[in-house]
PDB file of C-alpha atoms in Angstrom:
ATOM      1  CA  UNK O 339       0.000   0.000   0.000  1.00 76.00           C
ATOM      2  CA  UNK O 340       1.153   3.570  -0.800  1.00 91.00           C
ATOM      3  CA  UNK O 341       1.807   6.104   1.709  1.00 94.00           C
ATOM      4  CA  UNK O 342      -1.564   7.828   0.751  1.00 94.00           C
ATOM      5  CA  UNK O 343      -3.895   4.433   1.403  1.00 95.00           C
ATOM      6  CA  UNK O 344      -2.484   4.490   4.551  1.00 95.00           C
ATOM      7  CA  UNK O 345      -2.904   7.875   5.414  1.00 96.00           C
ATOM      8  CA  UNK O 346      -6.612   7.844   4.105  1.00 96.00           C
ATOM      9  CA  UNK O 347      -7.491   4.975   5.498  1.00 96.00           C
ATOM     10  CA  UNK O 348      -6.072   6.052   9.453  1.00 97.00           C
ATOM     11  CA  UNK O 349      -8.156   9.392   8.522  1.00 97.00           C
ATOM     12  CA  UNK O 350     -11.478   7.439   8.141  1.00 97.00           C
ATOM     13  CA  UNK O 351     -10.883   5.669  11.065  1.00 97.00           C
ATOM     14  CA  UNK O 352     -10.094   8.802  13.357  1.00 97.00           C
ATOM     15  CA  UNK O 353     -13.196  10.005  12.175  1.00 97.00           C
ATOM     16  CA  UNK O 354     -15.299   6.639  12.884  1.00 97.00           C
ATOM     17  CA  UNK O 355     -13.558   7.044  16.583  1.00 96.00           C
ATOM     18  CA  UNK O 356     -14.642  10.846  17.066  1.00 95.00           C
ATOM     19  CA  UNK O 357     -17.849  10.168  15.553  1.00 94.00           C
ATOM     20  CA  UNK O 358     -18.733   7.347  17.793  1.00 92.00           C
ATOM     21  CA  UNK O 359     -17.767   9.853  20.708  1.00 91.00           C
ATOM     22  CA  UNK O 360     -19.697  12.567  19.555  1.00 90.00           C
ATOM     23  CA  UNK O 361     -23.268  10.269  19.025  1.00 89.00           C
ATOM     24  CA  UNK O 362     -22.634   8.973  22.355  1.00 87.00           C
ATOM     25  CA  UNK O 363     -22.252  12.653  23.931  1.00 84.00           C
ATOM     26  CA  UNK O 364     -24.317  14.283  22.017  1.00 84.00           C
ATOM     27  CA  UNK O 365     -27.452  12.514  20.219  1.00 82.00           C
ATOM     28  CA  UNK O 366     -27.625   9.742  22.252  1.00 74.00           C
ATOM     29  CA  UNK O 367     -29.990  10.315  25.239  1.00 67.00           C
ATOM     30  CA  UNK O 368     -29.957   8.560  28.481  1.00 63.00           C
ATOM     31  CA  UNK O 369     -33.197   6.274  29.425  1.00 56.00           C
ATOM     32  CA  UNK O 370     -34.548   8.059  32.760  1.00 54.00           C
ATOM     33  CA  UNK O 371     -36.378   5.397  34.777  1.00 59.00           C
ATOM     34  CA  UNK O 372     -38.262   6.388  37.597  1.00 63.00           C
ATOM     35  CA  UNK O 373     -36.321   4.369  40.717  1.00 67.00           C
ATOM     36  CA  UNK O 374     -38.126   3.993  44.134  1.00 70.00           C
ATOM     37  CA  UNK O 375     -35.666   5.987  47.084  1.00 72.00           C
ATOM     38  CA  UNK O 376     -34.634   2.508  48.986  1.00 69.00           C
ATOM     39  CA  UNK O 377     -35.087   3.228  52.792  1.00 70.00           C
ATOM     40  CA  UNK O 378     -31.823   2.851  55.160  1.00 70.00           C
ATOM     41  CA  UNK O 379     -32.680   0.466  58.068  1.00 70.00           C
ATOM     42  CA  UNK O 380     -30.631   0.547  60.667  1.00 72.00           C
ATOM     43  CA  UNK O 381     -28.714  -2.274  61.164  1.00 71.00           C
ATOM     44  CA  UNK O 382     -27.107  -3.212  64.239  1.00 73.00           C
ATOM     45  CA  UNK O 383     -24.229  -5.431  63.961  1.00 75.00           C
ATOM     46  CA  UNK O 384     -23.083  -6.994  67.125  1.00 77.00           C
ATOM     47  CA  UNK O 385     -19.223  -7.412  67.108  1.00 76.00           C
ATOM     48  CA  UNK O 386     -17.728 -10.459  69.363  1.00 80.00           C
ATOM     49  CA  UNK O 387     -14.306  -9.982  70.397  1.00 78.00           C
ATOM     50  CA  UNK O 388     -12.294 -13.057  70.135  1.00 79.00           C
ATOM     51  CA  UNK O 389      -9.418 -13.455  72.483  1.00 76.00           C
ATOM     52  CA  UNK O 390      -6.023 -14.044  70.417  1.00 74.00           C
ATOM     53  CA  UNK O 391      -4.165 -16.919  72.327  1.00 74.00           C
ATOM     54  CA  UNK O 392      -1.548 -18.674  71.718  1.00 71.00           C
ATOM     55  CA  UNK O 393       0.869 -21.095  73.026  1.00 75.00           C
ATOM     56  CA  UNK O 394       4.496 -20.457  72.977  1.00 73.00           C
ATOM     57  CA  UNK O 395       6.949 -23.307  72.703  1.00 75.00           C
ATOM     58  CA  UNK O 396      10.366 -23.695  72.901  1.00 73.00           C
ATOM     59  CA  UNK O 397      12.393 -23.367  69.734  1.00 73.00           C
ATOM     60  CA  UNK O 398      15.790 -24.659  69.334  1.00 74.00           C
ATOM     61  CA  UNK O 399      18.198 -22.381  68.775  1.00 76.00           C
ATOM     62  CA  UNK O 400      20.380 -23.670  65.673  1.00 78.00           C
ATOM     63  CA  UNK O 401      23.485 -21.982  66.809  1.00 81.00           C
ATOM     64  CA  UNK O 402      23.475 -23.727  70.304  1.00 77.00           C
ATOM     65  CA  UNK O 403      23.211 -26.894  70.638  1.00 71.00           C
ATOM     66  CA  UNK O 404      21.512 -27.177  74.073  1.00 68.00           C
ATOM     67  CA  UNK O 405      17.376 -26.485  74.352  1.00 65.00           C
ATOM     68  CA  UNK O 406      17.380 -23.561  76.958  1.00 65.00           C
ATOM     69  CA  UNK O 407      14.106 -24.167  79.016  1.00 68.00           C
ATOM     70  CA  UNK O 408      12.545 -20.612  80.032  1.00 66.00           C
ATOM     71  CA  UNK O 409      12.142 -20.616  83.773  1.00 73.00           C
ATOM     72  CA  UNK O 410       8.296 -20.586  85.424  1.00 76.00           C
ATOM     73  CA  UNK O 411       8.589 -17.753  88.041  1.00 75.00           C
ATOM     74  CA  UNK O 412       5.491 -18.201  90.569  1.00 78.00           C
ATOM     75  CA  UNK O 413       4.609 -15.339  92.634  1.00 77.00           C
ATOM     76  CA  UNK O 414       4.629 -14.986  96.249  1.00 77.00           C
ATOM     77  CA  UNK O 415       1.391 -14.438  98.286  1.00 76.00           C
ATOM     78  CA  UNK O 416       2.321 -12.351 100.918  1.00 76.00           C
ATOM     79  CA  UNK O 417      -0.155 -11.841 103.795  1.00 76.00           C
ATOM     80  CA  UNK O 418      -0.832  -8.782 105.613  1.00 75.00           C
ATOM     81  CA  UNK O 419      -0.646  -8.894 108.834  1.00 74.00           C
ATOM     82  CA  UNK O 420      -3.236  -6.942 111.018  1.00 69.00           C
ATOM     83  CA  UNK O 421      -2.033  -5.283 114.430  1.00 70.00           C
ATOM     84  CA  UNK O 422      -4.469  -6.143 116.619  1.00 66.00           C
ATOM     85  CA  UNK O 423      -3.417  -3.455 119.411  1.00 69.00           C
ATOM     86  CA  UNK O 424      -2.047  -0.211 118.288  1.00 64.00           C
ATOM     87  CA  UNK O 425       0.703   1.207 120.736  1.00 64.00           C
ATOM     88  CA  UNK O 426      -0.396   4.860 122.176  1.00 61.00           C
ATOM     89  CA  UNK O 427       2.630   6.853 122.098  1.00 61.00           C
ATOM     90  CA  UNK O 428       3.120  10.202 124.230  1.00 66.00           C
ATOM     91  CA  UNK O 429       3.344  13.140 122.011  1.00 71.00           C
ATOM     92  CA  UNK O 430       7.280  14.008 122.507  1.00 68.00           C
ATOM     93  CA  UNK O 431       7.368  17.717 124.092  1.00 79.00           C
ATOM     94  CA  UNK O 432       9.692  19.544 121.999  1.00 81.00           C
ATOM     95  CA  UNK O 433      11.726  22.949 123.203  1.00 85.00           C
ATOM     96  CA  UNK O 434      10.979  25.903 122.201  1.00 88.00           C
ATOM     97  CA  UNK O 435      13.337  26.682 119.448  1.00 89.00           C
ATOM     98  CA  UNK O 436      14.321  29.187 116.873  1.00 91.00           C
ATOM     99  CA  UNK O 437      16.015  29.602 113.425  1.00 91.00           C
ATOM    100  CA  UNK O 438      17.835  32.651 112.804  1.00 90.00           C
ATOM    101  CA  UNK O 439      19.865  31.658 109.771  1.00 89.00           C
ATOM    102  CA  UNK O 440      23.204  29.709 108.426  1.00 88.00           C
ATOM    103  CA  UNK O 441      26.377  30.440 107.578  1.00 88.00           C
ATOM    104  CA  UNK O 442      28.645  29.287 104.993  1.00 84.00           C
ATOM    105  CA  UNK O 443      32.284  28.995 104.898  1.00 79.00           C
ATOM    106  CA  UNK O 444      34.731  28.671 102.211  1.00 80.00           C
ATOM    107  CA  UNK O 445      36.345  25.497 103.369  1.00 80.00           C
ATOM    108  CA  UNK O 446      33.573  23.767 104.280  1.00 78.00           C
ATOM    109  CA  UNK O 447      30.540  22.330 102.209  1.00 79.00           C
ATOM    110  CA  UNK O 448      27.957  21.608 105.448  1.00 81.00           C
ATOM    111  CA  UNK O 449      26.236  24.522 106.651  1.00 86.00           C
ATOM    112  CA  UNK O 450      26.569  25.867 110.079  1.00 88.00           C
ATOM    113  CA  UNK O 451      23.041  26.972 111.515  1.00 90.00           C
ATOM    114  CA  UNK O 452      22.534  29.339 114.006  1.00 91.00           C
ATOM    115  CA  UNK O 453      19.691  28.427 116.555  1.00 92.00           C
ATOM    116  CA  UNK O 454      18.148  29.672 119.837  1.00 92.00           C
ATOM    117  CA  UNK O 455      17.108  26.370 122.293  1.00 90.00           C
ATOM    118  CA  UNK O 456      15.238  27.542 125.255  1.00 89.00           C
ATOM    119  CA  UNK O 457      16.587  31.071 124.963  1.00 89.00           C
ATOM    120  CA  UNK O 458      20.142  29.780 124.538  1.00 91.00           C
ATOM    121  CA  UNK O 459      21.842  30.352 120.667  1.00 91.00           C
ATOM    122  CA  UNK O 460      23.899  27.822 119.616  1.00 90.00           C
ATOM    123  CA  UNK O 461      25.692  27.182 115.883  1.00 91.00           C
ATOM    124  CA  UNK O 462      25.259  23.703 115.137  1.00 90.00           C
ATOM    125  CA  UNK O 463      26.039  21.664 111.978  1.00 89.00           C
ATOM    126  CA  UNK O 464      23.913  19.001 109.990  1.00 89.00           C
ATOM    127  CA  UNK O 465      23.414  15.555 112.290  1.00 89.00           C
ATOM    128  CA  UNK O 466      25.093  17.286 115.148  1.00 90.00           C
ATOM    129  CA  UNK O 467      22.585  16.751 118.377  1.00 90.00           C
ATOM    130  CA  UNK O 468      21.343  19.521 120.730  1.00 89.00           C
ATOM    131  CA  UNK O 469      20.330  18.707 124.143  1.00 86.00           C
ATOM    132  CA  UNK O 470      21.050  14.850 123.958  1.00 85.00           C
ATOM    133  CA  UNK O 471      18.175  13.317 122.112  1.00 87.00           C
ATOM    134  CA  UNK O 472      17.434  16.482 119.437  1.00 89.00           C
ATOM    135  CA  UNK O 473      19.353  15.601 115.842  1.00 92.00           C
ATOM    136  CA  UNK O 474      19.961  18.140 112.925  1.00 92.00           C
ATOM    137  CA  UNK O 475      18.888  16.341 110.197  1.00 93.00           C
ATOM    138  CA  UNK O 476      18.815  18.946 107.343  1.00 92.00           C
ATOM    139  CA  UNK O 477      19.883  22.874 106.922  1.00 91.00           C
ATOM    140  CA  UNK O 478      17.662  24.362 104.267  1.00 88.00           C
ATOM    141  CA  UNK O 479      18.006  28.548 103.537  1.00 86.00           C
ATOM    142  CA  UNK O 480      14.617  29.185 104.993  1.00 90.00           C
ATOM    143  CA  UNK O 481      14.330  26.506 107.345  1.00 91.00           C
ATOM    144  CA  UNK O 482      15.764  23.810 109.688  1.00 92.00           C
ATOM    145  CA  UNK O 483      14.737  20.006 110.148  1.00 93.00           C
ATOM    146  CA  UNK O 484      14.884  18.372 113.490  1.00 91.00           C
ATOM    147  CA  UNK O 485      14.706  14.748 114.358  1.00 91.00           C
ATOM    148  CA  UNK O 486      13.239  13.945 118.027  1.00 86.00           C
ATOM    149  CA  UNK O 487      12.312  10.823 119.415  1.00 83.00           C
ATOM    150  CA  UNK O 488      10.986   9.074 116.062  1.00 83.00           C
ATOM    151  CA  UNK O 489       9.185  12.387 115.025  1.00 87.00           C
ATOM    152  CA  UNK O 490      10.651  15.245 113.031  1.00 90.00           C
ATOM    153  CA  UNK O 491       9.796  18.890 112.760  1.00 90.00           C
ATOM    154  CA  UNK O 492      10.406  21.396 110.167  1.00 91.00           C
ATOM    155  CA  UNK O 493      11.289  25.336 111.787  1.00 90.00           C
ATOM    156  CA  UNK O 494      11.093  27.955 109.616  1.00 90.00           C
ATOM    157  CA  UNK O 495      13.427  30.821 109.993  1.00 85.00           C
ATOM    158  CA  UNK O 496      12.367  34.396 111.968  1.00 73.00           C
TER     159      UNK O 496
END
């Protein structure tokens, strides 16, 4: 075939193509039915959760030649015991005391606190212990901790 069959024949069939487009597009009409609205029900599905188990077994490892056996760990009921009598302790009468401040020295890291016990000032340092039984437990800038017979007390300063 000559190169102007060929062309000819490729233009006819462009055309058929576009023509086949354009009767579809534009002459052909769609068929309208008249369709009934459907009404929704509402459907409840009820959803069951199945639990996932599965068994783990012991694989062997292919690099070591002995089966390692994980080990069953069972746990330990512990009981609480119930005190049947509780112990009445005396409320521990503490001094009257006072905190007036710290001081800080170069050398030293602990602070030294300055404190009035019963109308007597004394400088004391953390853990030292006033009056026989009364322990510094902790200097703080604003206040002082005391320790006294199994009871502590927070003094703030003046």
């Amino acid at each position: 075939m000559s190169k102007k069959n060929i062309n000819i024949v490729l233009i006819l069939l462009v055309l058929f193509i576009w023509g086949s487009i354009g009767y579809t597009y534009f002459v052909k009409k769609e068929t309208t039915q008249n369709i009934m609205p459907v009404t929704k029900k509402n459907v409840l599905t009820k959803y069951t959760m199945r639990k996932d188990t599965f068994e783990l077994t012991n694989i062997k490892n292919p690099f070591k030649k002995v089966l390692v056996t994980p080990r069953i760990v069972t746990k330990k009921t512990t009981e609480k015991t119930v005190q049947s009598q509780r112990k009445v302790t005396a409320k521990a009468i503490w001094p009257s005391i006072t905190y007036h401040g710290y001081v800080l020295s170069k050398g030293s890291s602990r602070k030294l606190g300055i404190i009035n016990v019963n109308g007597k000032i004394m400088k004391k340092r953390e853990k030292d212990i006033i009056l026989e039984t009364i322990k510094i437990t902790k200097i703080f800038e604003d206040s002082i901790q005391f320790q006294f017979n199994n009871s502590t007390k927070t003094i703030k300063i003046k």
